[in-house]
Amino acid sequence: MKNLSEALEARATPEGLEWLREAQAAVAADPTALRTKFPMVGRKVGRGTLEEGADPADVHAWTVDDAARVLLLQAAGAGAEAELADLYRFGDAAERRGVLRALPFLDIGDRGLGLVDDAIRTNDTRLIAAALGPYATEHLSDAQYDQAIIKCVFVGVPITPLDGLPERVTPDASRMLAAFVLERVTAGRDLPAEVWTVIDKYPPAEEIAAIEATLNSPYEDRRAAAERALSYRSQQV
């Protein structure tokens, strides 16, 4: 992601940018102004994708209002932290996403982890994707990050674009995801090919052998699912 201000200049209208500058000045003078300005961002600045040509359906893609909300929170300085919890709690999905996107840009240490945890526990794919940015990479424990990867696969958030992958993959993550693949294969169901980028960081022999053994299942749907899963693996090599 290039500089947010530059990206926003290229995508927002002059009227939207002027409103944002005025809103930034207002929250710099009084951070409680965020309570009224933050919900207005989408309507005033826009809601399209921040990067030209980005797919609006891509849950990882930043939006114009994401960037504007980050800049608005930055303008509030140290006073932003006191407002984050309520902005997230009472905000709609786009406002919550803006809070999550802003966490790496704010000097709050690990005090935003409660918001990250809440987002990951939802089934909102855009919130989960927004939560798992550089802030989560820096502050989540290995066990928390592993669980977040599994949650992404479970709800359909693409994991390849996640910040921190593959560097933060642990042997436990590889094993748990391989076990999840086995569970899906034995149910005759598919998973995305990208799971192998995590599994094969630390290939778990027992789980992979069990997936391969499913090729000999008496059930056609299981055999077919195993064949597809293993063909996806070969594509990642």
PDB file of C-alpha atoms in Angstrom:
ATOM      1  CA  MET A   1       0.000   0.000   0.000  1.00  0.00           C
ATOM      2  CA  LYS A   2       1.511   3.305  -1.061  1.00  0.00           C
ATOM      3  CA  ASN A   3       1.201   6.473   0.992  1.00  0.00           C
ATOM      4  CA  LEU A   4      -2.449   6.758   2.054  1.00  0.00           C
ATOM      5  CA  SER A   5      -2.638  10.506   1.471  1.00  0.00           C
ATOM      6  CA  GLU A   6      -1.304  10.155  -2.057  1.00  0.00           C
ATOM      7  CA  ALA A   7      -3.642   7.266  -2.819  1.00  0.00           C
ATOM      8  CA  LEU A   8      -6.601   9.205  -1.499  1.00  0.00           C
ATOM      9  CA  GLU A   9      -5.696  12.293  -3.509  1.00  0.00           C
ATOM     10  CA  ALA A  10      -5.903  10.174  -6.647  1.00  0.00           C
ATOM     11  CA  ARG A  11      -9.254   8.574  -5.857  1.00  0.00           C
ATOM     12  CA  ALA A  12     -11.407  10.997  -3.850  1.00  0.00           C
ATOM     13  CA  THR A  13     -13.216  14.056  -5.187  1.00  0.00           C
ATOM     14  CA  PRO A  14     -11.938  17.571  -4.447  1.00  0.00           C
ATOM     15  CA  GLU A  15     -15.041  18.137  -2.330  1.00  0.00           C
ATOM     16  CA  GLY A  16     -14.386  14.970  -0.371  1.00  0.00           C
ATOM     17  CA  LEU A  17     -10.765  15.904   0.218  1.00  0.00           C
ATOM     18  CA  GLU A  18     -11.743  19.367   1.396  1.00  0.00           C
ATOM     19  CA  TRP A  19     -14.239  17.885   3.854  1.00  0.00           C
ATOM     20  CA  LEU A  20     -11.558  15.514   5.140  1.00  0.00           C
ATOM     21  CA  ARG A  21      -9.083  18.343   5.716  1.00  0.00           C
ATOM     22  CA  GLU A  22     -11.690  20.222   7.713  1.00  0.00           C
ATOM     23  CA  ALA A  23     -12.570  17.081   9.672  1.00  0.00           C
ATOM     24  CA  GLN A  24      -8.885  16.438  10.424  1.00  0.00           C
ATOM     25  CA  ALA A  25      -8.523  19.943  11.813  1.00  0.00           C
ATOM     26  CA  ALA A  26     -11.623  19.456  13.940  1.00  0.00           C
ATOM     27  CA  VAL A  27     -10.462  16.194  15.516  1.00  0.00           C
ATOM     28  CA  ALA A  28      -6.935  17.556  16.012  1.00  0.00           C
ATOM     29  CA  ALA A  29      -8.461  20.342  18.097  1.00  0.00           C
ATOM     30  CA  ASP A  30     -10.882  18.010  19.899  1.00  0.00           C
ATOM     31  CA  PRO A  31     -10.592  14.221  19.489  1.00  0.00           C
ATOM     32  CA  THR A  32     -14.190  13.767  20.665  1.00  0.00           C
ATOM     33  CA  ALA A  33     -15.208  15.246  17.303  1.00  0.00           C
ATOM     34  CA  LEU A  34     -14.430  11.774  15.951  1.00  0.00           C
ATOM     35  CA  ARG A  35     -17.789  10.689  17.336  1.00  0.00           C
ATOM     36  CA  THR A  36     -19.604  12.720  14.689  1.00  0.00           C
ATOM     37  CA  LYS A  37     -16.999  12.917  11.908  1.00  0.00           C
ATOM     38  CA  PHE A  38     -16.046   9.234  11.746  1.00  0.00           C
ATOM     39  CA  PRO A  39     -19.509   7.943  10.713  1.00  0.00           C
ATOM     40  CA  MET A  40     -19.734  10.615   7.978  1.00  0.00           C
ATOM     41  CA  VAL A  41     -16.593   9.593   6.107  1.00  0.00           C
ATOM     42  CA  GLY A  42     -18.135   7.187   3.587  1.00  0.00           C
ATOM     43  CA  ARG A  43     -20.843   9.632   2.575  1.00  0.00           C
ATOM     44  CA  LYS A  44     -18.480  12.609   2.349  1.00  0.00           C
ATOM     45  CA  VAL A  45     -15.293  11.089   0.907  1.00  0.00           C
ATOM     46  CA  GLY A  46     -16.473   7.980  -0.939  1.00  0.00           C
ATOM     47  CA  ARG A  47     -16.588   4.204  -0.662  1.00  0.00           C
ATOM     48  CA  GLY A  48     -14.871   2.923  -3.811  1.00  0.00           C
ATOM     49  CA  THR A  49     -11.651   0.939  -3.954  1.00  0.00           C
ATOM     50  CA  LEU A  50      -8.520   2.860  -3.026  1.00  0.00           C
ATOM     51  CA  GLU A  51      -6.426   1.257  -5.751  1.00  0.00           C
ATOM     52  CA  GLU A  52      -7.584   1.811  -9.318  1.00  0.00           C
ATOM     53  CA  GLY A  53      -8.650  -1.462 -10.886  1.00  0.00           C
ATOM     54  CA  ALA A  54      -8.929  -3.316  -7.588  1.00  0.00           C
ATOM     55  CA  ASP A  55     -11.749  -5.831  -7.334  1.00  0.00           C
ATOM     56  CA  PRO A  56     -14.529  -4.432  -5.110  1.00  0.00           C
ATOM     57  CA  ALA A  57     -15.292  -8.006  -4.034  1.00  0.00           C
ATOM     58  CA  ASP A  58     -11.748  -8.545  -2.746  1.00  0.00           C
ATOM     59  CA  VAL A  59     -12.039  -8.579   1.048  1.00  0.00           C
ATOM     60  CA  HIS A  60      -8.397  -7.514   1.348  1.00  0.00           C
ATOM     61  CA  ALA A  61      -8.770  -4.452  -0.876  1.00  0.00           C
ATOM     62  CA  TRP A  62      -8.619  -1.064   0.833  1.00  0.00           C
ATOM     63  CA  THR A  63     -11.408   1.414   0.168  1.00  0.00           C
ATOM     64  CA  VAL A  64     -11.408   5.189  -0.019  1.00  0.00           C
ATOM     65  CA  ASP A  65     -13.266   5.423   3.291  1.00  0.00           C
ATOM     66  CA  ASP A  66     -10.769   3.025   4.922  1.00  0.00           C
ATOM     67  CA  ALA A  67      -7.921   5.386   4.068  1.00  0.00           C
ATOM     68  CA  ALA A  68      -9.841   8.504   5.062  1.00  0.00           C
ATOM     69  CA  ARG A  69     -10.752   7.025   8.437  1.00  0.00           C
ATOM     70  CA  VAL A  70      -7.124   6.097   9.100  1.00  0.00           C
ATOM     71  CA  LEU A  71      -6.025   9.652   8.333  1.00  0.00           C
ATOM     72  CA  LEU A  72      -8.789  11.030  10.517  1.00  0.00           C
ATOM     73  CA  LEU A  73      -7.703   8.905  13.478  1.00  0.00           C
ATOM     74  CA  GLN A  74      -4.080   9.871  12.934  1.00  0.00           C
ATOM     75  CA  ALA A  75      -5.081  13.523  13.012  1.00  0.00           C
ATOM     76  CA  ALA A  76      -6.542  13.043  16.479  1.00  0.00           C
ATOM     77  CA  GLY A  77      -3.098  12.131  17.785  1.00  0.00           C
ATOM     78  CA  ALA A  78      -2.855  10.606  21.245  1.00  0.00           C
ATOM     79  CA  GLY A  79      -6.520  11.416  21.799  1.00  0.00           C
ATOM     80  CA  ALA A  80      -7.604   8.819  19.236  1.00  0.00           C
ATOM     81  CA  GLU A  81      -7.000   5.871  21.549  1.00  0.00           C
ATOM     82  CA  ALA A  82      -9.718   6.872  24.006  1.00  0.00           C
ATOM     83  CA  GLU A  83     -12.255   6.911  21.166  1.00  0.00           C
ATOM     84  CA  LEU A  84     -11.376   3.624  19.447  1.00  0.00           C
ATOM     85  CA  ALA A  85     -13.474   1.257  21.539  1.00  0.00           C
ATOM     86  CA  ASP A  86     -16.713   3.202  21.091  1.00  0.00           C
ATOM     87  CA  LEU A  87     -16.064   3.947  17.416  1.00  0.00           C
ATOM     88  CA  TYR A  88     -15.735   0.217  16.889  1.00  0.00           C
ATOM     89  CA  ARG A  89     -18.534  -0.848  19.216  1.00  0.00           C
ATOM     90  CA  PHE A  90     -21.161   1.524  17.840  1.00  0.00           C
ATOM     91  CA  GLY A  91     -19.941   1.692  14.243  1.00  0.00           C
ATOM     92  CA  ASP A  92     -21.311  -0.113  11.224  1.00  0.00           C
ATOM     93  CA  ALA A  93     -19.157  -2.660   9.384  1.00  0.00           C
ATOM     94  CA  ALA A  94     -17.319  -0.024   7.336  1.00  0.00           C
ATOM     95  CA  GLU A  95     -16.564   2.053  10.432  1.00  0.00           C
ATOM     96  CA  ARG A  96     -15.275  -0.998  12.278  1.00  0.00           C
ATOM     97  CA  ARG A  97     -13.103  -1.864   9.320  1.00  0.00           C
ATOM     98  CA  GLY A  98     -11.693   1.672   9.384  1.00  0.00           C
ATOM     99  CA  VAL A  99     -10.747   1.290  13.042  1.00  0.00           C
ATOM    100  CA  LEU A 100      -9.026  -2.020  12.354  1.00  0.00           C
ATOM    101  CA  ARG A 101      -7.164  -0.645   9.332  1.00  0.00           C
ATOM    102  CA  ALA A 102      -5.901   2.221  11.488  1.00  0.00           C
ATOM    103  CA  LEU A 103      -4.346   0.127  14.269  1.00  0.00           C
ATOM    104  CA  PRO A 104      -0.879  -0.202  12.656  1.00  0.00           C
ATOM    105  CA  PHE A 105      -0.806   3.570  12.177  1.00  0.00           C
ATOM    106  CA  LEU A 106      -1.496   4.462  15.820  1.00  0.00           C
ATOM    107  CA  ASP A 107       0.875   4.446  18.777  1.00  0.00           C
ATOM    108  CA  ILE A 108      -1.181   2.194  21.059  1.00  0.00           C
ATOM    109  CA  GLY A 109       1.094  -0.758  21.774  1.00  0.00           C
ATOM    110  CA  ASP A 110      -0.882  -3.961  22.220  1.00  0.00           C
ATOM    111  CA  ARG A 111      -3.966  -2.173  23.545  1.00  0.00           C
ATOM    112  CA  GLY A 112      -5.896  -2.731  20.308  1.00  0.00           C
ATOM    113  CA  LEU A 113      -5.765  -6.504  20.526  1.00  0.00           C
ATOM    114  CA  GLY A 114      -9.266  -6.692  21.979  1.00  0.00           C
ATOM    115  CA  LEU A 115     -10.624  -5.158  18.777  1.00  0.00           C
ATOM    116  CA  VAL A 116      -8.623  -7.577  16.638  1.00  0.00           C
ATOM    117  CA  ASP A 117      -9.900 -10.518  18.673  1.00  0.00           C
ATOM    118  CA  ASP A 118     -13.497  -9.363  18.365  1.00  0.00           C
ATOM    119  CA  ALA A 119     -13.210  -9.005  14.592  1.00  0.00           C
ATOM    120  CA  ILE A 120     -11.661 -12.455  14.173  1.00  0.00           C
ATOM    121  CA  ARG A 121     -14.511 -14.015  16.166  1.00  0.00           C
ATOM    122  CA  THR A 122     -17.089 -12.658  13.710  1.00  0.00           C
ATOM    123  CA  ASN A 123     -18.013 -14.258  10.390  1.00  0.00           C
ATOM    124  CA  ASP A 124     -17.639 -10.944   8.540  1.00  0.00           C
ATOM    125  CA  THR A 125     -14.922 -11.718   6.012  1.00  0.00           C
ATOM    126  CA  ARG A 126     -14.033  -8.065   5.433  1.00  0.00           C
ATOM    127  CA  LEU A 127     -13.612  -7.414   9.147  1.00  0.00           C
ATOM    128  CA  ILE A 128     -11.444 -10.492   9.559  1.00  0.00           C
ATOM    129  CA  ALA A 129      -9.261  -9.470   6.617  1.00  0.00           C
ATOM    130  CA  ALA A 130      -8.906  -5.932   7.972  1.00  0.00           C
ATOM    131  CA  ALA A 131      -8.046  -7.213  11.437  1.00  0.00           C
ATOM    132  CA  LEU A 132      -5.220  -9.411  10.155  1.00  0.00           C
ATOM    133  CA  GLY A 133      -2.928  -6.656   8.994  1.00  0.00           C
ATOM    134  CA  PRO A 134       0.520  -5.607  10.231  1.00  0.00           C
ATOM    135  CA  TYR A 135      -0.804  -4.837  13.719  1.00  0.00           C
ATOM    136  CA  ALA A 136      -2.003  -8.413  14.208  1.00  0.00           C
ATOM    137  CA  THR A 137       1.222  -9.774  12.726  1.00  0.00           C
ATOM    138  CA  GLU A 138       3.211  -7.846  15.310  1.00  0.00           C
ATOM    139  CA  HIS A 139       1.048  -8.443  18.370  1.00  0.00           C
ATOM    140  CA  LEU A 140      -0.784 -11.776  18.087  1.00  0.00           C
ATOM    141  CA  SER A 141       0.825 -14.763  19.760  1.00  0.00           C
ATOM    142  CA  ASP A 142       1.730 -17.757  17.620  1.00  0.00           C
ATOM    143  CA  ALA A 143      -1.309 -19.648  18.899  1.00  0.00           C
ATOM    144  CA  GLN A 144      -3.622 -16.709  18.153  1.00  0.00           C
ATOM    145  CA  TYR A 145      -2.189 -16.263  14.675  1.00  0.00           C
ATOM    146  CA  ASP A 146      -2.530 -19.988  13.967  1.00  0.00           C
ATOM    147  CA  GLN A 147      -6.198 -19.899  14.967  1.00  0.00           C
ATOM    148  CA  ALA A 148      -6.729 -16.836  12.788  1.00  0.00           C
ATOM    149  CA  ILE A 149      -5.383 -18.702   9.739  1.00  0.00           C
ATOM    150  CA  ILE A 150      -7.772 -21.581  10.388  1.00  0.00           C
ATOM    151  CA  LYS A 151     -10.676 -19.164  10.830  1.00  0.00           C
ATOM    152  CA  CYS A 152      -9.853 -17.516   7.492  1.00  0.00           C
ATOM    153  CA  VAL A 153      -9.926 -20.833   5.658  1.00  0.00           C
ATOM    154  CA  PHE A 154     -13.134 -21.814   7.438  1.00  0.00           C
ATOM    155  CA  VAL A 155     -15.055 -18.647   6.480  1.00  0.00           C
ATOM    156  CA  GLY A 156     -13.485 -18.119   3.052  1.00  0.00           C
ATOM    157  CA  VAL A 157     -10.984 -15.296   3.572  1.00  0.00           C
ATOM    158  CA  PRO A 158      -8.103 -15.813   1.108  1.00  0.00           C
ATOM    159  CA  ILE A 159      -4.946 -16.408   3.124  1.00  0.00           C
ATOM    160  CA  THR A 160      -2.267 -15.731   0.502  1.00  0.00           C
ATOM    161  CA  PRO A 161      -2.569 -11.914   0.900  1.00  0.00           C
ATOM    162  CA  LEU A 162      -2.447 -12.056   4.720  1.00  0.00           C
ATOM    163  CA  ASP A 163       0.247  -9.956   6.305  1.00  0.00           C
ATOM    164  CA  GLY A 164       2.875 -12.151   7.960  1.00  0.00           C
ATOM    165  CA  LEU A 165       2.522 -15.192   5.720  1.00  0.00           C
ATOM    166  CA  PRO A 166       4.424 -17.379   5.225  1.00  0.00           C
ATOM    167  CA  GLU A 167       6.914 -16.031   7.785  1.00  0.00           C
ATOM    168  CA  ARG A 168       4.596 -16.501  10.763  1.00  0.00           C
ATOM    169  CA  VAL A 169       3.541 -20.040   9.886  1.00  0.00           C
ATOM    170  CA  THR A 170       4.317 -22.449  12.736  1.00  0.00           C
ATOM    171  CA  PRO A 171       4.459 -26.261  12.757  1.00  0.00           C
ATOM    172  CA  ASP A 172       1.182 -26.201  14.704  1.00  0.00           C
ATOM    173  CA  ALA A 173      -0.477 -24.132  11.991  1.00  0.00           C
ATOM    174  CA  SER A 174       0.706 -26.557   9.304  1.00  0.00           C
ATOM    175  CA  ARG A 175      -0.556 -29.528  11.289  1.00  0.00           C
ATOM    176  CA  MET A 176      -3.934 -27.984  12.161  1.00  0.00           C
ATOM    177  CA  LEU A 177      -4.594 -26.920   8.589  1.00  0.00           C
ATOM    178  CA  ALA A 178      -3.618 -30.361   7.273  1.00  0.00           C
ATOM    179  CA  ALA A 179      -6.010 -31.925   9.797  1.00  0.00           C
ATOM    180  CA  PHE A 180      -8.713 -29.557   8.547  1.00  0.00           C
ATOM    181  CA  VAL A 181      -8.007 -30.627   4.956  1.00  0.00           C
ATOM    182  CA  LEU A 182      -8.321 -34.257   6.011  1.00  0.00           C
ATOM    183  CA  GLU A 183     -11.635 -33.518   7.696  1.00  0.00           C
ATOM    184  CA  ARG A 184     -12.958 -31.848   4.557  1.00  0.00           C
ATOM    185  CA  VAL A 185     -11.643 -34.567   2.247  1.00  0.00           C
ATOM    186  CA  THR A 186     -13.295 -37.304   4.295  1.00  0.00           C
ATOM    187  CA  ALA A 187     -16.523 -35.352   3.928  1.00  0.00           C
ATOM    188  CA  GLY A 188     -16.017 -35.201   0.148  1.00  0.00           C
ATOM    189  CA  ARG A 189     -15.505 -31.430   0.218  1.00  0.00           C
ATOM    190  CA  ASP A 190     -12.945 -29.044  -1.306  1.00  0.00           C
ATOM    191  CA  LEU A 191     -10.603 -26.426   0.120  1.00  0.00           C
ATOM    192  CA  PRO A 192      -8.700 -23.673  -1.682  1.00  0.00           C
ATOM    193  CA  ALA A 193      -5.365 -24.651  -3.211  1.00  0.00           C
ATOM    194  CA  GLU A 194      -3.569 -21.960  -1.216  1.00  0.00           C
ATOM    195  CA  VAL A 195      -3.814 -23.989   2.022  1.00  0.00           C
ATOM    196  CA  TRP A 196      -0.741 -25.928   0.894  1.00  0.00           C
ATOM    197  CA  THR A 197       1.444 -22.831   1.171  1.00  0.00           C
ATOM    198  CA  VAL A 198       0.853 -23.085   4.930  1.00  0.00           C
ATOM    199  CA  ILE A 199       0.805 -26.882   5.245  1.00  0.00           C
ATOM    200  CA  ASP A 200       4.026 -27.383   3.324  1.00  0.00           C
ATOM    201  CA  LYS A 201       5.993 -24.882   5.398  1.00  0.00           C
ATOM    202  CA  TYR A 202       6.244 -27.690   7.972  1.00  0.00           C
ATOM    203  CA  PRO A 203       4.680 -30.741   6.261  1.00  0.00           C
ATOM    204  CA  PRO A 204       2.985 -32.934   8.900  1.00  0.00           C
ATOM    205  CA  ALA A 205       3.683 -36.506   7.805  1.00  0.00           C
ATOM    206  CA  GLU A 206       0.839 -38.189   9.667  1.00  0.00           C
ATOM    207  CA  GLU A 207      -1.926 -35.921   8.381  1.00  0.00           C
ATOM    208  CA  ILE A 208      -0.615 -35.903   4.812  1.00  0.00           C
ATOM    209  CA  ALA A 209      -0.383 -39.702   4.843  1.00  0.00           C
ATOM    210  CA  ALA A 210      -3.999 -39.849   5.987  1.00  0.00           C
ATOM    211  CA  ILE A 211      -5.064 -37.567   3.126  1.00  0.00           C
ATOM    212  CA  GLU A 212      -3.170 -39.779   0.665  1.00  0.00           C
ATOM    213  CA  ALA A 213      -4.786 -42.889   2.169  1.00  0.00           C
ATOM    214  CA  THR A 214      -8.187 -41.426   1.334  1.00  0.00           C
ATOM    215  CA  LEU A 215      -7.337 -42.067  -2.321  1.00  0.00           C
ATOM    216  CA  ASN A 216      -8.201 -45.674  -1.509  1.00  0.00           C
ATOM    217  CA  SER A 217     -11.509 -44.895   0.169  1.00  0.00           C
ATOM    218  CA  PRO A 218     -14.456 -47.043  -0.902  1.00  0.00           C
ATOM    219  CA  TYR A 219     -16.438 -43.809  -1.284  1.00  0.00           C
ATOM    220  CA  GLU A 220     -16.115 -42.093  -4.630  1.00  0.00           C
ATOM    221  CA  ASP A 221     -16.724 -38.559  -3.327  1.00  0.00           C
ATOM    222  CA  ARG A 222     -13.906 -38.950  -0.783  1.00  0.00           C
ATOM    223  CA  ARG A 223     -11.504 -40.334  -3.360  1.00  0.00           C
ATOM    224  CA  ALA A 224     -12.313 -37.477  -5.725  1.00  0.00           C
ATOM    225  CA  ALA A 225     -11.875 -34.874  -2.960  1.00  0.00           C
ATOM    226  CA  ALA A 226      -8.496 -36.360  -2.010  1.00  0.00           C
ATOM    227  CA  GLU A 227      -7.385 -36.345  -5.639  1.00  0.00           C
ATOM    228  CA  ARG A 228      -8.315 -32.686  -5.996  1.00  0.00           C
ATOM    229  CA  ALA A 229      -6.641 -31.719  -2.726  1.00  0.00           C
ATOM    230  CA  LEU A 230      -3.401 -33.451  -3.642  1.00  0.00           C
ATOM    231  CA  SER A 231      -3.450 -32.036  -7.162  1.00  0.00           C
ATOM    232  CA  TYR A 232      -3.680 -28.566  -5.609  1.00  0.00           C
ATOM    233  CA  ARG A 233      -0.586 -29.426  -3.582  1.00  0.00           C
ATOM    234  CA  SER A 234       1.396 -30.306  -6.685  1.00  0.00           C
ATOM    235  CA  GLN A 235       0.377 -26.990  -8.241  1.00  0.00           C
ATOM    236  CA  GLN A 236       1.921 -25.092  -5.313  1.00  0.00           C
ATOM    237  CA  VAL A 237       5.302 -26.797  -5.630  1.00  0.00           C
TER     238      VAL A 237
END
